[in-house]
C-alpha cells in the first residue's frame, strides 16, 4: 500500500488556470497567459497594480479576460497547456506541421485553420488541445466570460468533426446567456473577480476528514474491507458531507478504473462512491488528500479555527459539534507532527506562494512566478538559476498581441 511519504512535497494548487485576454480598444489584440489568481493578474495587465507583462503595457489597455481554462492539477500542467496554446505549430500535442496537415487532409479530417493570432484561431486551437491525447485526460473546465466569444466557440464546436470529452465542462459565465439547466457543480461566478482561488472551497471537506480519521481503530476500507492506518497509508474519504466512506487510495482508484469505459486510462476522472453510491470527482479527493497530508501552515490554520469553536460541517447536526471540536483540536497536533517529520529544506509554505507551487519533485528549482511575468531582473540577481529561468521565459512569455 502506498505510504504517506510517497506524496509530493506540496499540495495540489487551490487554483491554476490559463487565460485569454482581449483588448477592449482593439479587439483583434489578444494575449495568452497562466496564473493562480486571475483577478490579480488582470489588474496587473491593466496597470492597476505592478507586475503586468511588458507586451500588455501599451495603448491597448484596458484588457478583458474573455475565457479561462481552469482545474489544472499542477502549475507545470498549466504552463505546458499555455505553451501549446501559444505555439500550436511547435506543439507535439497538436502537431500542426506540414506533414500532419497533409495527413489530416488525406483522411478527410477537419483541423484548425486561420491565423493563430486571431480569436477564431485561438478557439480552434483550444478545441484541438482539449481533444489531444494528454490534455483530454485532465479534469479541465473552460469558463467563458464574453458572450460573443462563447458563441464563436459554439459555432466552431458544431462544425468540427471532433468532440471534447464529456468530463471537460464548458461553463457560460459573465455576459454569456445562462444555461436553461445549469450544472450546480460548475456554477457561474459572474466575473473574474469572484473566482475562488484559495482552499476555503474545500474547508468543510477537510474538517470532515479530520473528524473521521481522528479515531481510526474502527475504520475499514469500503473496498477491501481491511483496517485503514491513516498515519501510514494514503486514505481517501468521500466528499459527500453525509457519507463517511473511507477507502485506501489504490483500492478506490482500481475500482473507479475498472468501471470506466475508457480502457488504458491510468488515472480516474470520477466514480461511484461505494458508500453513498453518488458520483464523486477524483480530482477533488486528490486535492483534499494532498492538502491534508502536505497543507502545512494553512491546514493548521483551518483546523485551529475549529479549536476556537468555529467548526461547522454542512448538514451535521449541531449537537455533534462539541465532540467534533475536540477531535479536530487533537488532529491539529497530529498534523503538526506529520508536517515536521516530512519537512525538507525547501518546505517554506505561506499564503503568498502556495498556489504557485507545482507537484513536480524539482518545483523549487523553478521561480515561483506567474508564467508571463517579466523576470529579466530576477534572473540577473539569481545567476545560478539563469538557465532554468530562460526556459520558463521561452515556454510562457510569448507575444500574442496583434
CSV table of N, CA and C in Angstrom, one decimal, residues 137-218:
chain,number,residue,atom,x,y,z
A,137,UNK,N,-7.2,14.0,-21.0
A,137,UNK,CA,-7.3,13.1,-19.9
A,137,UNK,C,-7.4,13.9,-18.6
A,138,UNK,N,-7.3,15.2,-18.6
A,138,UNK,CA,-7.3,16.1,-17.4
A,138,UNK,C,-8.7,16.5,-17.1
A,139,UNK,N,-9.1,16.7,-15.9
A,139,UNK,CA,-10.4,17.2,-15.5
A,139,UNK,C,-10.6,18.7,-15.6
A,140,UNK,N,-10.5,19.2,-16.8
A,140,UNK,CA,-10.5,20.7,-17.0
A,140,UNK,C,-11.9,21.2,-17.2
A,141,UNK,N,-11.9,22.6,-17.0
A,141,UNK,CA,-13.2,23.3,-17.3
A,141,UNK,C,-12.8,24.5,-18.1
A,142,UNK,N,-13.7,24.9,-19.0
A,142,UNK,CA,-13.5,26.1,-19.9
A,142,UNK,C,-14.6,27.0,-19.5
A,143,UNK,N,-14.2,28.2,-18.9
A,143,UNK,CA,-15.2,29.2,-18.5
A,143,UNK,C,-15.1,30.4,-19.3
A,144,UNK,N,-16.3,30.7,-20.0
A,144,UNK,CA,-16.3,31.9,-20.8
A,144,UNK,C,-17.0,33.1,-20.1
A,145,UNK,N,-16.4,34.3,-20.3
A,145,UNK,CA,-16.9,35.5,-19.6
A,145,UNK,C,-17.5,36.5,-20.7
A,146,UNK,N,-17.2,36.3,-22.0
A,146,UNK,CA,-17.7,37.1,-23.0
A,146,UNK,C,-18.7,36.3,-23.9
A,147,UNK,N,-19.9,36.8,-24.1
A,147,UNK,CA,-20.9,36.0,-24.8
A,147,UNK,C,-20.5,35.9,-26.3
A,148,UNK,N,-19.9,36.9,-26.9
A,148,UNK,CA,-19.6,36.8,-28.4
A,148,UNK,C,-18.5,35.7,-28.5
A,149,UNK,N,-17.6,35.6,-27.6
A,149,UNK,CA,-16.5,34.6,-27.7
A,149,UNK,C,-17.1,33.2,-27.5
A,150,UNK,N,-18.1,33.1,-26.6
A,150,UNK,CA,-18.7,31.8,-26.3
A,150,UNK,C,-19.5,31.4,-27.6
A,151,UNK,N,-20.2,32.3,-28.2
A,151,UNK,CA,-21.0,32.0,-29.4
A,151,UNK,C,-20.1,31.5,-30.5
A,152,UNK,N,-18.9,32.2,-30.7
A,152,UNK,CA,-18.0,31.8,-31.7
A,152,UNK,C,-17.4,30.4,-31.4
A,153,UNK,N,-17.2,30.1,-30.1
A,153,UNK,CA,-16.8,28.7,-29.7
A,153,UNK,C,-17.9,27.7,-30.1
A,154,UNK,N,-19.1,28.0,-29.9
A,154,UNK,CA,-20.2,27.1,-30.2
A,154,UNK,C,-20.3,26.8,-31.6
A,155,UNK,N,-20.1,27.9,-32.5
A,155,UNK,CA,-20.2,27.7,-33.9
A,155,UNK,C,-19.1,26.7,-34.4
A,156,UNK,N,-17.9,26.9,-33.8
A,156,UNK,CA,-16.8,26.0,-34.2
A,156,UNK,C,-17.0,24.6,-33.7
A,157,UNK,N,-17.5,24.5,-32.5
A,157,UNK,CA,-17.7,23.2,-31.9
A,157,UNK,C,-18.8,22.4,-32.7
A,158,UNK,N,-19.7,23.1,-33.3
A,158,UNK,CA,-20.8,22.4,-34.0
A,158,UNK,C,-20.3,21.9,-35.4
A,159,UNK,N,-19.3,22.6,-35.9
A,159,UNK,CA,-18.9,22.2,-37.3
A,159,UNK,C,-17.6,21.3,-37.3
A,160,UNK,N,-16.8,21.3,-36.3
A,160,UNK,CA,-15.6,20.5,-36.3
A,160,UNK,C,-16.0,19.0,-36.1
A,161,UNK,N,-15.2,18.1,-36.7
A,161,UNK,CA,-15.5,16.7,-36.7
A,161,UNK,C,-15.0,16.0,-35.5
A,162,UNK,N,-14.6,16.7,-34.5
A,162,UNK,CA,-14.1,16.1,-33.2
A,162,UNK,C,-14.9,16.7,-32.0
A,163,UNK,N,-15.1,16.0,-31.0
A,163,UNK,CA,-15.7,16.5,-29.8
A,163,UNK,C,-14.8,16.4,-28.6
A,164,UNK,N,-14.9,17.3,-27.7
A,164,UNK,CA,-14.1,17.2,-26.5
A,164,UNK,C,-14.8,16.2,-25.5
A,165,UNK,N,-14.0,15.6,-24.6
A,165,UNK,CA,-14.6,14.6,-23.7
A,165,UNK,C,-15.7,15.1,-22.8
A,166,UNK,N,-16.6,14.3,-22.4
A,166,UNK,CA,-17.7,14.7,-21.6
A,166,UNK,C,-17.3,15.3,-20.2
A,167,UNK,N,-16.2,14.8,-19.7
A,167,UNK,CA,-15.8,15.2,-18.4
A,167,UNK,C,-15.2,16.6,-18.4
A,168,UNK,N,-14.9,17.2,-19.6
A,168,UNK,CA,-14.4,18.6,-19.7
A,168,UNK,C,-15.6,19.5,-19.8
A,169,UNK,N,-15.9,20.3,-18.8
A,169,UNK,CA,-17.1,21.1,-18.8
A,169,UNK,C,-16.8,22.5,-19.4
A,170,UNK,N,-17.8,22.9,-20.2
A,170,UNK,CA,-17.8,24.3,-20.7
A,170,UNK,C,-18.9,25.1,-20.0
A,171,UNK,N,-18.4,26.2,-19.4
A,171,UNK,CA,-19.3,27.0,-18.5
A,171,UNK,C,-19.5,28.4,-19.0
A,172,UNK,N,-20.7,28.7,-19.5
A,172,UNK,CA,-21.0,30.1,-19.9
A,172,UNK,C,-21.1,30.9,-18.7
A,173,UNK,N,-20.4,32.0,-18.6
A,173,UNK,CA,-20.4,32.8,-17.4
A,173,UNK,C,-20.3,34.3,-17.8
A,174,UNK,N,-20.2,35.2,-16.9
A,174,UNK,CA,-20.1,36.6,-17.2
A,174,UNK,C,-21.3,37.1,-18.0
A,175,UNK,N,-21.0,37.6,-19.2
A,175,UNK,CA,-22.1,38.2,-20.0
A,175,UNK,C,-22.8,37.1,-20.9
A,176,UNK,N,-22.3,35.8,-20.8
A,176,UNK,CA,-22.9,34.8,-21.6
A,176,UNK,C,-24.3,34.5,-21.1
A,177,UNK,N,-25.2,34.0,-22.0
A,177,UNK,CA,-26.5,33.6,-21.7
A,177,UNK,C,-26.5,32.4,-20.9
A,178,UNK,N,-27.2,32.4,-19.8
A,178,UNK,CA,-27.1,31.2,-18.8
A,178,UNK,C,-27.8,30.0,-19.4
A,179,UNK,N,-27.3,28.8,-19.1
A,179,UNK,CA,-27.9,27.6,-19.5
A,179,UNK,C,-29.3,27.5,-18.9
A,180,UNK,N,-30.2,26.9,-19.6
A,180,UNK,CA,-31.5,26.6,-19.1
A,180,UNK,C,-31.5,25.6,-18.0
A,181,UNK,N,-30.6,24.7,-18.1
A,181,UNK,CA,-30.4,23.7,-17.0
A,181,UNK,C,-29.0,23.7,-16.5
A,182,UNK,N,-28.7,24.7,-15.6
A,182,UNK,CA,-27.3,24.9,-15.2
A,182,UNK,C,-26.8,23.7,-14.3
A,183,UNK,N,-25.6,23.4,-14.4
A,183,UNK,CA,-24.9,22.4,-13.6
A,183,UNK,C,-24.5,23.0,-12.3
A,184,UNK,N,-25.2,22.5,-11.2
A,184,UNK,CA,-24.9,23.1,-9.9
A,184,UNK,C,-23.4,23.0,-9.5
A,185,UNK,N,-22.8,21.8,-9.9
A,185,UNK,CA,-21.4,21.6,-9.5
A,185,UNK,C,-20.5,22.6,-10.2
A,186,UNK,N,-20.9,23.1,-11.4
A,186,UNK,CA,-20.0,24.0,-12.1
A,186,UNK,C,-20.8,25.3,-12.2
A,187,UNK,N,-21.1,26.0,-11.1
A,187,UNK,CA,-21.9,27.2,-11.1
A,187,UNK,C,-21.2,28.4,-11.6
A,188,UNK,N,-22.0,29.3,-12.1
A,188,UNK,CA,-21.4,30.6,-12.6
A,188,UNK,C,-20.9,31.4,-11.4
A,189,UNK,N,-19.8,32.2,-11.7
A,189,UNK,CA,-19.3,33.1,-10.6
A,189,UNK,C,-19.6,34.5,-10.9
A,190,UNK,N,-20.0,34.8,-12.2
A,190,UNK,CA,-20.3,36.2,-12.6
A,190,UNK,C,-19.2,37.0,-13.2
A,191,UNK,N,-18.0,37.0,-12.6
A,191,UNK,CA,-16.9,37.7,-13.1
A,191,UNK,C,-15.6,37.1,-12.6
A,192,UNK,N,-14.5,37.6,-13.2
A,192,UNK,CA,-13.2,37.1,-12.8
A,192,UNK,C,-12.9,37.4,-11.4
A,193,UNK,N,-13.4,38.5,-10.9
A,193,UNK,CA,-13.1,39.0,-9.5
A,193,UNK,C,-13.8,38.0,-8.5
A,194,UNK,N,-14.7,37.2,-8.9
A,194,UNK,CA,-15.4,36.4,-7.9
A,194,UNK,C,-15.0,34.9,-8.0
A,195,UNK,N,-13.9,34.6,-8.7
A,195,UNK,CA,-13.4,33.3,-8.7
A,195,UNK,C,-12.7,33.0,-7.4
A,196,UNK,N,-13.0,31.9,-6.8
A,196,UNK,CA,-12.4,31.5,-5.5
A,196,UNK,C,-11.1,30.8,-5.8
A,197,UNK,N,-10.0,31.4,-5.3
A,197,UNK,CA,-8.7,30.9,-5.7
A,197,UNK,C,-7.9,30.3,-4.5
A,198,UNK,N,-8.6,30.1,-3.3
A,198,UNK,CA,-7.9,29.6,-2.2
A,198,UNK,C,-8.5,28.3,-1.8
A,199,UNK,N,-8.0,27.7,-0.7
A,199,UNK,CA,-8.5,26.4,-0.3
A,199,UNK,C,-9.8,26.4,0.6
A,200,UNK,N,-10.4,27.6,0.7
A,200,UNK,CA,-11.6,27.7,1.5
A,200,UNK,C,-12.7,26.9,0.9
A,201,UNK,N,-12.7,26.6,-0.4
A,201,UNK,CA,-13.8,25.9,-1.0
A,201,UNK,C,-13.8,24.4,-0.6
A,202,UNK,N,-12.7,23.9,0.0
A,202,UNK,CA,-12.7,22.5,0.5
A,202,UNK,C,-12.6,22.5,2.0
A,203,UNK,N,-12.9,23.6,2.6
A,203,UNK,CA,-12.7,23.7,4.1
A,203,UNK,C,-13.6,22.7,4.8
A,204,UNK,N,-14.9,22.6,4.4
A,204,UNK,CA,-15.8,21.7,5.1
A,204,UNK,C,-15.3,20.3,4.9
A,205,UNK,N,-14.8,20.0,3.7
A,205,UNK,CA,-14.4,18.6,3.4
A,205,UNK,C,-13.2,18.3,4.2
A,206,UNK,N,-12.2,19.2,4.4
A,206,UNK,CA,-11.0,19.0,5.2
A,206,UNK,C,-11.4,18.8,6.7
A,207,UNK,N,-12.4,19.6,7.2
A,207,UNK,CA,-12.8,19.4,8.5
A,207,UNK,C,-13.5,18.0,8.8
A,208,UNK,N,-14.2,17.6,7.8
A,208,UNK,CA,-14.9,16.3,7.9
A,208,UNK,C,-13.9,15.2,7.9
A,209,UNK,N,-12.9,15.2,7.1
A,209,UNK,CA,-11.9,14.1,7.1
A,209,UNK,C,-11.1,14.1,8.4
A,210,UNK,N,-10.8,15.3,9.0
A,210,UNK,CA,-10.1,15.4,10.3
A,210,UNK,C,-10.9,14.7,11.3
A,211,UNK,N,-12.2,14.9,11.3
A,211,UNK,CA,-13.1,14.3,12.3
A,211,UNK,C,-13.1,12.8,12.1
A,212,UNK,N,-13.2,12.3,10.9
A,212,UNK,CA,-13.3,10.9,10.6
A,212,UNK,C,-12.0,10.1,11.0
A,213,UNK,N,-10.9,10.7,10.6
A,213,UNK,CA,-9.6,10.0,10.8
A,213,UNK,C,-9.0,10.1,12.2
A,214,UNK,N,-9.7,10.9,13.0
A,214,UNK,CA,-9.1,11.1,14.4
A,214,UNK,C,-9.0,9.8,15.2
A,215,UNK,N,-10.0,8.9,15.0
A,215,UNK,CA,-10.0,7.7,15.7
A,215,UNK,C,-10.2,6.5,14.7
A,216,UNK,N,-9.1,6.1,14.1
A,216,UNK,CA,-9.1,5.1,13.0
A,216,UNK,C,-9.3,3.6,13.4
A,217,UNK,N,-9.4,3.4,14.7
A,217,UNK,CA,-9.4,2.0,15.2
A,217,UNK,C,-10.5,1.2,14.5
A,218,UNK,N,-11.7,1.8,14.4
A,218,UNK,CA,-12.8,1.1,13.8
A,218,UNK,C,-13.0,1.3,12.3
